[in-house]
Amino acid sequence: MEQHCDKRGEDEFPTAKKRKTMPNSSFIWDHFERSEDKKSIACLHCLPLGTTVFAYSGGTSTMTRHLRRKHGIFPPGKSEQDYERSHATTVAPTSLSFFDKADDRGLSTAEGAPAADDKLGKLTASRYLKSTCARHTIQWIQYATAKYTPLQLDADLHTLLKKGNGIFNPQQGAPLVASLMELMHSQRTALQTYFDNNQHPLSLSVHEWAGHGHSVVVVTAHWITTEFEPRQCVLDSKLSIEEFTASDTVRVVSDTVTQWKLQNRLCAITVDPKWDSSMTWLESFPDVTVVPCLFKQVANAMEEVLHLSSPLLEKARRIVLAQSVVQMDRPGVWWTSVEMLQALLDHPSWSDGEAEHLQSLVSLVGPFHVLLTQTTAMATTPTLASLVYSLLHGIVKLMANKPDGKSILPLVHAILENPSLTQVCVLDPRFKSLPFLSPADKQRTLDDIQKLLPPKPTLPGTSTSSWSELYPFDDGHASGDMTMYLETPTASDLVDPLAWWKVHRHVYPDLATLARKFLSVSPGAGPVEELMTLDIAARKRDVPTNLISAYLFVRSAFGVAELVEKSSGTYI
């Protein structure tokens, strides 16, 4: 009777039963991270983080299988021999696999690491330490290259990180540098394979930046996938102790195009305006459009405008030095001067004439500052040349209505003298009507686009005449894809033209092909996201010369989703 009551109590109060502890629970949490709502977990090995996510309800078999098959990581006390594997099943290479050769001597056993009581345990513990060190190493490389921080972990920071939740212990010294180089070579091979398998049309951008006693020229590729996703990746970088000339730059680009086998798909090259007038470009790339950097041209125009008001600028700097009311501008960085002047608009030190002059100056350069600010704010995705070019036309219209606007109009008109960018605007649904062009220029641009479209195939006359002769009505769509595209209404709040093309690519297949080509043209010669981040430029100069190429390439390759297998989130 007493036993019966005890059994009934267990049935009625199941929470009183001791819950069974899963033997691999600690093992799983060394490799997965739980979401805030605790309904899903993400694999820490699949990069970018969050690429591989599983629904979580308490079981671990799915996660264990993922670790075993995709990353070659086994539960404590297990090895590959404990699992049957068909010949068709192979361990997918991961972004960490090339780190398995790293020497992990001196690493302390992490909390939750498998015990090493016997020979098999020692092998398992060694593999665990290698996988943990490899994950930490790849995470640190990704962070260091993204921020342009020193590759070697500062001793104090290393100690601080080890005191956190778990042990953060990436490689250091020569093994870390070797891992960075191996990662670069692995990613370059993967990118070349991707280019060979996908003949995307692309454009290049070329910019130069100065380090400590050297100059660096960087060549970046820009393309749009068949799914209308924008991509960009650094292809090459060259160092020189002297400033690069136009001929030097052309030679670097030619070598890059040859090395990556891009001769038949290159459509445009965006360069610094100091290089674009060289005839060497035309000789080396006769069928490629050379686009002078729009941002650099704007910067040159703004520097010229500010130079005409140099007495006003000098007084503003004296006010800042005396009272430290705002931040001082940076020499040669026009937008910092604009921000300083805007902050001093209402300062009492100005005379009536100076205040009026300052108001006029800020009203002229302010729209260009807004353009730059808005463009860099959108830099999470590559900025389209059509947006910058069209907004510059909008600024021209605003300047025409200002009393002092005529003084700046010639400088802006010089920037807009590029017919190839009007073709880019035609293929951006937001600006396809080209309202800023004269009727003659608009028609000329549309005719140029029409010539690039392949001719429609001629239907056999015998098969159509049997019924078409009895149907004497005009087809509203017979005028061609171009007319249909131009007449299709576009939402006034359209933000992403690439998303629009992704939906309409099957409606206008030939135009969609041209759109992928023209919309890949970069408005800037350098990274847009660095236009208003002076600290990044300073950190780039501190990168050791032997690591510059690796930093630049690895940093950009981490953003190319096609280098990651969709199924497992690992680098191919």
XYZ file of C-alpha atoms in Angstrom:
572
model
C 0.000 0.000 0.000
C 2.806 2.342 0.831
C 4.606 1.486 -2.351
C 1.439 2.185 -4.367
C 1.125 5.635 -2.783
C 4.745 6.414 -3.583
C 4.253 5.484 -7.221
C 1.100 7.577 -7.483
C 2.964 10.534 -6.034
C 5.587 10.242 -8.720
C 2.906 10.139 -11.425
C 1.022 13.134 -10.101
C 4.098 15.223 -9.492
C 6.445 14.576 -12.434
C 8.432 17.718 -11.673
C 9.595 16.036 -8.507
C 11.467 13.471 -10.595
C 15.144 14.078 -11.069
C 15.745 15.227 -14.633
C 18.221 13.158 -16.584
C 21.353 15.064 -17.524
C 22.462 14.692 -21.135
C 26.043 13.458 -21.307
C 26.979 15.787 -24.195
C 25.330 18.974 -22.917
C 28.587 20.693 -21.898
C 30.193 19.550 -25.154
C 27.403 21.166 -27.200
C 27.633 24.542 -25.478
C 31.316 24.772 -26.305
C 30.338 24.941 -29.973
C 26.875 26.546 -30.040
C 25.373 29.785 -28.752
C 21.767 30.017 -27.602
C 19.495 32.846 -28.771
C 17.940 35.279 -26.310
C 14.537 33.583 -26.554
C 16.268 30.193 -26.019
C 14.381 28.726 -28.990
C 17.329 28.415 -31.351
C 21.073 27.927 -31.248
C 23.788 29.010 -33.703
C 26.980 27.167 -34.586
C 30.082 29.115 -33.522
C 32.218 27.499 -36.234
C 30.077 28.588 -39.201
C 31.128 32.073 -40.245
C 29.778 34.648 -40.460
C 28.299 33.894 -37.062
C 24.612 33.065 -37.291
C 24.881 31.397 -40.704
C 23.845 27.983 -39.359
C 20.960 28.054 -36.862
C 18.983 25.125 -35.422
C 15.694 25.111 -33.565
C 16.385 23.973 -30.007
C 14.020 21.953 -27.839
C 16.478 20.161 -25.590
C 17.871 17.463 -27.874
C 21.476 17.428 -29.039
C 21.624 14.780 -31.765
C 21.173 17.244 -34.642
C 23.873 19.550 -33.350
C 26.239 16.655 -32.653
C 25.717 15.358 -36.184
C 26.373 18.849 -37.614
C 29.651 19.147 -35.716
C 30.708 15.661 -36.766
C 29.860 15.931 -40.460
C 30.652 19.567 -41.168
C 33.529 20.328 -38.836
C 35.026 16.944 -37.911
C 34.389 17.556 -34.203
C 33.337 14.542 -32.126
C 31.760 14.190 -28.669
C 34.041 13.404 -25.712
C 35.408 9.887 -25.909
C 34.329 9.441 -29.535
C 36.287 9.354 -32.763
C 35.576 8.946 -36.463
C 35.822 5.166 -36.130
C 32.758 5.176 -33.865
C 30.530 6.377 -36.711
C 29.751 4.586 -39.938
C 30.430 6.781 -42.909
C 29.589 6.005 -46.497
C 32.115 6.716 -49.243
C 29.870 9.531 -50.508
C 30.000 11.374 -47.191
C 32.997 13.601 -46.588
C 33.841 16.188 -44.009
C 33.239 19.608 -45.521
C 36.287 21.858 -45.459
C 35.780 24.760 -43.113
C 37.265 28.164 -42.652
C 39.112 26.679 -39.712
C 40.389 23.458 -41.286
C 43.726 24.890 -42.398
C 44.414 25.896 -38.788
C 44.441 22.242 -37.706
C 48.151 22.194 -38.466
C 48.748 24.893 -35.851
C 50.898 24.073 -32.868
C 48.754 24.167 -29.735
C 51.513 23.472 -27.233
C 51.230 25.519 -24.104
C 47.452 25.880 -24.275
C 45.657 25.164 -21.044
C 42.691 22.820 -21.132
C 39.534 24.896 -21.455
C 36.627 24.464 -19.123
C 34.451 21.691 -20.468
C 37.256 20.193 -22.561
C 37.283 16.400 -22.803
C 39.409 14.619 -20.270
C 42.653 12.999 -21.419
C 42.767 9.893 -19.206
C 43.927 7.511 -21.914
C 45.388 7.541 -25.402
C 42.006 8.077 -27.053
C 41.183 10.796 -24.552
C 44.450 12.549 -25.316
C 43.679 12.542 -29.030
C 40.181 13.880 -28.385
C 41.475 16.592 -26.056
C 44.080 17.614 -28.628
C 41.420 17.897 -31.322
C 39.224 19.890 -28.955
C 42.015 22.338 -28.159
C 42.835 22.734 -31.841
C 39.229 23.426 -32.805
C 38.822 25.936 -29.973
C 42.089 27.683 -30.787
C 41.193 27.683 -34.490
C 37.804 29.268 -33.857
C 39.333 31.930 -31.648
C 42.055 32.573 -34.210
C 39.644 33.081 -37.100
C 37.458 35.329 -34.955
C 40.435 37.440 -33.973
C 41.665 37.718 -37.579
C 38.200 38.818 -38.655
C 38.112 41.468 -35.929
C 41.680 42.703 -36.462
C 41.330 43.076 -40.228
C 37.914 44.743 -39.977
C 39.204 47.357 -37.520
C 42.772 47.574 -38.883
C 44.030 46.857 -35.373
C 47.416 45.210 -34.696
C 47.327 41.501 -35.460
C 49.086 40.520 -32.259
C 46.843 40.580 -29.213
C 47.925 43.128 -26.618
C 49.070 41.332 -23.449
C 46.708 43.255 -21.172
C 43.762 42.710 -23.518
C 44.619 39.033 -23.804
C 44.576 38.691 -20.017
C 41.282 40.562 -19.786
C 39.634 38.360 -22.410
C 40.773 35.206 -20.649
C 39.010 36.394 -17.495
C 35.701 36.586 -19.342
C 33.196 33.840 -20.056
C 35.473 31.008 -21.104
C 39.001 31.193 -22.450
C 39.680 33.311 -25.527
C 43.020 32.007 -26.685
C 43.859 32.575 -30.358
C 47.259 31.903 -31.811
C 49.953 34.501 -31.285
C 53.290 35.355 -32.818
C 54.484 33.667 -35.998
C 51.678 31.036 -36.059
C 49.059 33.813 -36.117
C 50.772 35.561 -39.043
C 51.050 32.230 -40.861
C 47.348 31.594 -40.274
C 46.458 34.993 -41.741
C 48.539 34.273 -44.836
C 47.041 30.818 -45.257
C 43.580 32.303 -44.925
C 44.355 34.862 -47.630
C 45.631 32.208 -50.054
C 42.654 29.969 -49.327
C 40.189 32.784 -49.935
C 41.948 33.910 -53.115
C 41.727 30.390 -54.498
C 38.046 30.216 -53.582
C 37.351 33.582 -55.224
C 39.160 32.576 -58.425
C 37.071 29.404 -58.562
C 33.940 31.478 -58.066
C 34.913 33.847 -60.888
C 35.675 30.908 -63.188
C 32.285 29.342 -62.512
C 30.276 32.582 -62.670
C 30.934 34.917 -65.572
C 29.491 38.014 -63.908
C 30.132 41.355 -65.611
C 32.051 43.571 -63.228
C 33.717 46.926 -62.764
C 36.865 47.897 -60.929
C 37.775 50.774 -58.655
C 41.340 51.913 -58.050
C 42.484 54.162 -55.241
C 45.725 55.144 -53.569
C 46.469 55.842 -49.935
C 49.664 56.864 -48.200
C 51.298 54.904 -45.416
C 54.414 55.731 -43.426
C 56.970 56.233 -46.179
C 55.087 54.327 -48.864
C 52.040 54.474 -51.115
C 49.518 51.700 -51.696
C 47.338 51.217 -54.771
C 44.304 49.001 -54.213
C 42.215 47.390 -56.976
C 38.683 46.341 -55.975
C 36.129 44.397 -58.026
C 32.410 45.222 -57.962
C 29.725 42.954 -59.384
C 26.053 42.059 -59.093
C 25.031 38.420 -58.879
C 22.282 36.798 -60.914
C 20.112 37.223 -57.812
C 20.866 40.970 -57.929
C 22.939 40.963 -54.773
C 25.796 43.528 -54.778
C 29.274 42.234 -54.095
C 32.729 43.756 -53.861
C 36.148 42.391 -52.992
C 39.718 43.640 -53.086
C 41.657 41.818 -55.791
C 45.136 43.259 -55.531
C 47.275 45.844 -53.749
C 50.714 47.142 -54.646
C 53.200 49.098 -52.533
C 55.718 51.683 -53.679
C 58.019 54.134 -51.940
C 56.951 56.760 -54.478
C 53.548 58.098 -55.474
C 51.915 56.113 -58.265
C 51.642 57.775 -61.672
C 48.839 57.113 -64.144
C 51.102 54.735 -66.082
C 52.010 52.872 -62.896
C 48.347 52.499 -62.012
C 47.395 51.263 -65.487
C 50.120 48.645 -65.248
C 48.844 47.464 -61.852
C 45.272 47.200 -63.152
C 46.401 45.375 -66.309
C 48.300 42.822 -64.244
C 45.283 42.347 -61.979
C 42.893 41.838 -64.894
C 45.247 39.281 -66.445
C 45.854 37.436 -63.187
C 42.144 37.083 -62.412
C 41.179 36.449 -66.082
C 38.697 39.328 -66.241
C 39.398 40.540 -69.782
C 36.017 39.634 -71.287
C 33.785 40.845 -68.482
C 35.221 44.215 -67.440
C 32.896 47.151 -68.201
C 34.209 50.155 -66.222
C 37.090 51.353 -64.055
C 36.612 54.097 -61.458
C 39.837 55.984 -60.762
C 41.157 59.106 -59.075
C 40.564 62.171 -61.315
C 44.324 62.791 -61.402
C 44.670 59.590 -63.444
C 41.599 59.483 -65.699
C 42.841 61.906 -68.372
C 45.829 59.741 -69.260
C 45.710 58.206 -72.740
C 47.310 55.085 -71.272
C 43.871 53.953 -70.098
C 42.456 54.149 -73.616
C 45.412 52.263 -75.029
C 45.238 49.470 -72.454
C 41.440 49.274 -72.091
C 39.902 50.551 -75.356
C 36.481 48.999 -74.701
C 36.240 49.910 -71.013
C 34.726 53.111 -69.628
C 37.002 55.062 -67.284
C 34.973 56.923 -64.637
C 36.622 59.633 -62.513
C 35.752 59.242 -58.822
C 32.666 61.336 -58.064
C 33.558 61.817 -54.404
C 37.071 62.997 -55.206
C 35.707 65.449 -57.777
C 33.265 66.810 -55.202
C 36.112 67.122 -52.690
C 38.233 69.049 -55.195
C 35.334 71.407 -55.957
C 34.624 72.002 -52.268
C 38.281 72.682 -51.514
C 38.263 75.306 -54.257
C 35.116 76.951 -52.879
C 36.493 76.975 -49.332
C 39.798 78.378 -50.546
C 37.944 81.416 -51.902
C 36.695 82.012 -48.343
C 40.018 81.327 -46.618
C 39.879 84.513 -44.434
C 36.595 83.273 -42.994
C 38.078 79.834 -42.379
C 41.140 81.260 -40.653
C 39.009 83.301 -38.274
C 36.876 80.244 -37.507
C 40.019 78.320 -36.575
C 41.188 81.138 -34.307
C 37.810 81.060 -32.546
C 38.134 77.316 -32.010
C 41.696 77.609 -30.708
C 40.790 80.401 -28.292
C 37.559 78.993 -26.927
C 37.519 75.264 -27.880
C 33.802 75.531 -28.555
C 33.783 72.976 -31.384
C 36.174 70.518 -32.985
C 38.916 71.887 -35.229
C 38.794 70.913 -38.897
C 41.408 68.702 -40.536
C 43.666 70.119 -43.285
C 42.643 68.827 -46.705
C 39.404 67.254 -45.435
C 36.696 69.586 -46.699
C 33.748 68.131 -44.828
C 35.420 68.744 -41.456
C 35.700 72.432 -42.395
C 32.003 72.505 -43.308
C 31.043 70.949 -39.970
C 33.194 73.471 -38.107
C 31.605 76.401 -39.949
C 28.087 75.041 -39.399
C 28.772 74.760 -35.668
C 29.970 78.398 -35.535
C 27.092 79.947 -37.479
C 25.612 81.667 -34.422
C 28.877 82.540 -32.698
C 28.923 86.184 -31.499
C 32.448 86.843 -32.822
C 31.277 87.370 -36.403
C 30.633 90.854 -37.739
C 27.436 91.443 -39.702
C 29.267 91.145 -43.013
C 31.113 88.006 -41.929
C 27.917 86.418 -40.634
C 26.195 87.057 -43.957
C 29.149 85.653 -45.887
C 29.241 82.603 -43.617
C 25.519 81.937 -44.087
C 25.947 82.107 -47.858
C 28.978 79.812 -47.823
C 27.292 77.179 -45.651
C 24.172 77.244 -47.841
C 26.358 76.491 -50.878
C 28.495 73.680 -49.472
C 25.868 72.281 -47.086
C 24.011 70.174 -49.709
C 27.268 68.459 -50.704
C 27.932 67.669 -47.056
C 24.438 66.164 -46.784
C 25.115 64.079 -49.900
C 28.314 62.702 -48.405
C 26.701 62.045 -45.026
C 23.719 60.230 -46.514
C 25.918 58.184 -48.830
C 28.220 56.957 -46.086
C 25.227 56.188 -43.870
C 24.076 53.711 -46.542
C 27.499 52.112 -46.851
C 26.359 48.786 -45.369
C 25.560 47.961 -48.992
C 27.580 49.275 -51.933
C 26.432 52.723 -53.041
C 25.280 52.920 -56.663
C 26.787 55.502 -58.994
C 23.292 56.289 -60.291
C 22.256 57.609 -56.866
C 25.259 59.914 -56.422
C 25.119 61.159 -60.019
C 21.382 61.902 -59.902
C 21.609 63.661 -56.542
C 24.386 65.854 -57.904
C 21.987 66.890 -60.668
C 19.465 67.688 -57.942
C 22.006 69.877 -56.163
C 22.638 71.733 -59.429
C 18.955 72.594 -59.604
C 19.035 73.807 -55.996
C 22.104 75.945 -56.678
C 20.424 77.580 -59.682
C 17.812 79.079 -57.341
C 20.368 80.545 -54.903
C 21.722 84.099 -55.352
C 25.333 82.936 -55.002
C 24.774 79.560 -56.628
C 26.121 80.559 -60.019
C 29.638 80.722 -58.608
C 29.654 77.008 -57.876
C 27.686 75.714 -60.881
C 30.658 75.464 -63.296
C 32.511 73.243 -60.826
C 29.548 70.868 -60.498
C 28.799 70.821 -64.230
C 32.359 69.622 -64.810
C 31.659 66.647 -62.526
C 28.507 65.738 -64.446
C 30.164 65.638 -67.871
C 30.161 61.863 -68.092
C 27.653 60.334 -70.549
C 28.336 56.798 -69.323
C 26.785 57.642 -65.953
C 23.557 58.771 -67.620
C 23.299 55.233 -69.010
C 23.707 53.916 -65.475
C 20.793 56.135 -64.395
C 18.533 54.743 -67.149
C 18.897 51.277 -65.649
C 18.082 52.490 -62.141
C 14.243 52.448 -61.951
C 14.310 55.495 -59.665
C 15.950 57.748 -62.260
C 15.049 56.097 -65.580
C 13.021 59.127 -66.759
C 16.223 61.248 -66.728
C 14.376 64.457 -65.780
C 17.653 66.338 -65.416
C 18.593 65.926 -69.107
C 17.413 67.865 -72.111
C 15.063 65.976 -74.482
C 17.864 65.584 -77.024
C 20.374 64.228 -74.478
C 17.755 61.923 -73.008
C 16.875 60.457 -76.403
C 20.548 60.024 -77.239
C 21.089 58.105 -74.008
C 18.083 55.859 -74.616
C 19.280 55.163 -78.151
C 22.699 54.168 -76.821
C 21.097 51.707 -74.413
C 18.844 50.338 -77.152
C 21.885 49.590 -79.329
C 23.306 47.422 -76.564
C 20.233 45.194 -76.453
C 20.342 42.028 -78.575
C 17.944 41.992 -81.550
C 14.702 40.150 -81.051
C 14.591 36.804 -82.899
C 12.448 36.857 -86.035
C 9.493 34.497 -85.886
C 8.897 32.241 -88.916
C 6.495 33.980 -91.288
C 4.575 30.878 -92.295
C 3.618 29.987 -88.748
C 2.279 33.416 -87.887
C 0.681 34.613 -91.092
C -2.004 31.957 -90.864
C -3.733 33.841 -88.067
C -2.064 37.280 -87.823
C -3.602 38.386 -91.109
C -7.018 37.915 -89.526
C -6.064 39.847 -86.353
C -5.341 43.444 -87.442
C -4.907 44.872 -83.933
C -1.831 46.557 -82.470
C -0.211 44.856 -79.514
C 0.581 47.400 -76.829
C 3.726 45.444 -75.863
C 5.110 45.140 -79.358
C 7.174 48.319 -79.054
C 9.882 46.484 -77.130
C 11.244 45.953 -73.655
C 12.725 49.433 -73.426
C 9.389 51.179 -73.923
C 7.664 48.803 -71.525
C 10.349 49.389 -68.917
C 10.187 53.170 -69.225
C 6.391 53.185 -69.032
C 6.190 50.867 -66.019
C 5.297 52.950 -62.934
C 7.934 53.000 -60.211
C 7.000 53.488 -56.579
C 8.040 56.915 -55.333
C 9.451 55.383 -52.159
C 11.632 52.813 -53.934
C 14.907 52.548 -52.030
C 16.640 49.473 -53.436
C 16.713 49.279 -57.252
C 18.458 45.913 -57.115
C 15.484 44.455 -55.255
C 13.249 45.873 -58.008
C 15.327 44.164 -60.685
C 15.312 40.897 -58.779
C 11.518 40.874 -59.087
C 11.399 42.112 -62.705
C 14.430 40.325 -64.177
C 12.227 37.766 -65.939
C 9.994 40.496 -67.372
C 12.918 42.361 -68.967
C 15.676 39.732 -69.233
C 17.892 41.646 -71.679
C 17.610 44.893 -69.744
C 18.268 43.000 -66.521
C 21.553 41.761 -67.977
C 22.524 45.334 -68.830
C 21.441 46.484 -65.370
C 23.822 44.025 -63.708
C 26.602 45.433 -65.864
C 25.952 49.167 -65.490
C 24.809 49.199 -61.866
C 28.074 47.554 -60.830
C 29.939 50.781 -61.650
C 31.344 52.264 -58.450
C 30.874 56.007 -57.823
C 34.055 56.101 -55.755
C 37.610 54.978 -56.303
C 37.968 53.999 -52.643
C 35.753 52.481 -49.941
C 32.676 54.650 -49.412
C 32.440 53.658 -45.755
C 35.850 55.258 -45.106
C 35.022 58.681 -46.556
C 34.047 60.118 -43.170
C 36.042 57.888 -40.813
C 39.411 59.527 -40.302
C 40.414 57.089 -37.572
C 40.307 54.196 -40.048
C 42.743 56.005 -42.335
C 45.101 56.479 -39.395
C 44.925 52.808 -38.395
C 45.499 51.675 -41.991
C 48.775 53.581 -42.056
C 49.968 51.597 -39.035
C 49.452 48.178 -40.654
C 52.888 46.585 -41.252
C 53.866 46.610 -44.915
C 54.236 42.821 -45.026
C 50.613 42.404 -43.896
C 48.865 45.117 -45.936
C 47.857 42.844 -48.826
C 46.552 40.165 -46.466
C 44.625 42.670 -44.341
C 42.925 44.300 -47.317
C 41.997 41.069 -49.059
C 40.844 39.076 -46.027
C 38.862 42.043 -44.724
C 36.827 42.313 -47.922
C 36.572 38.560 -48.585
C 34.729 38.080 -45.292
C 31.892 40.111 -46.854
C 31.484 37.946 -49.975
C 28.635 35.585 -49.189
C 29.381 33.348 -52.181
C 32.589 32.228 -50.496
C 30.410 30.584 -47.876
C 28.553 27.367 -48.556
C 24.835 27.954 -48.057
C 24.355 24.551 -46.493
C 26.950 24.762 -43.786
C 28.165 28.345 -43.694
C 31.768 27.309 -44.243
C 34.285 28.709 -46.675
C 34.633 26.724 -49.851
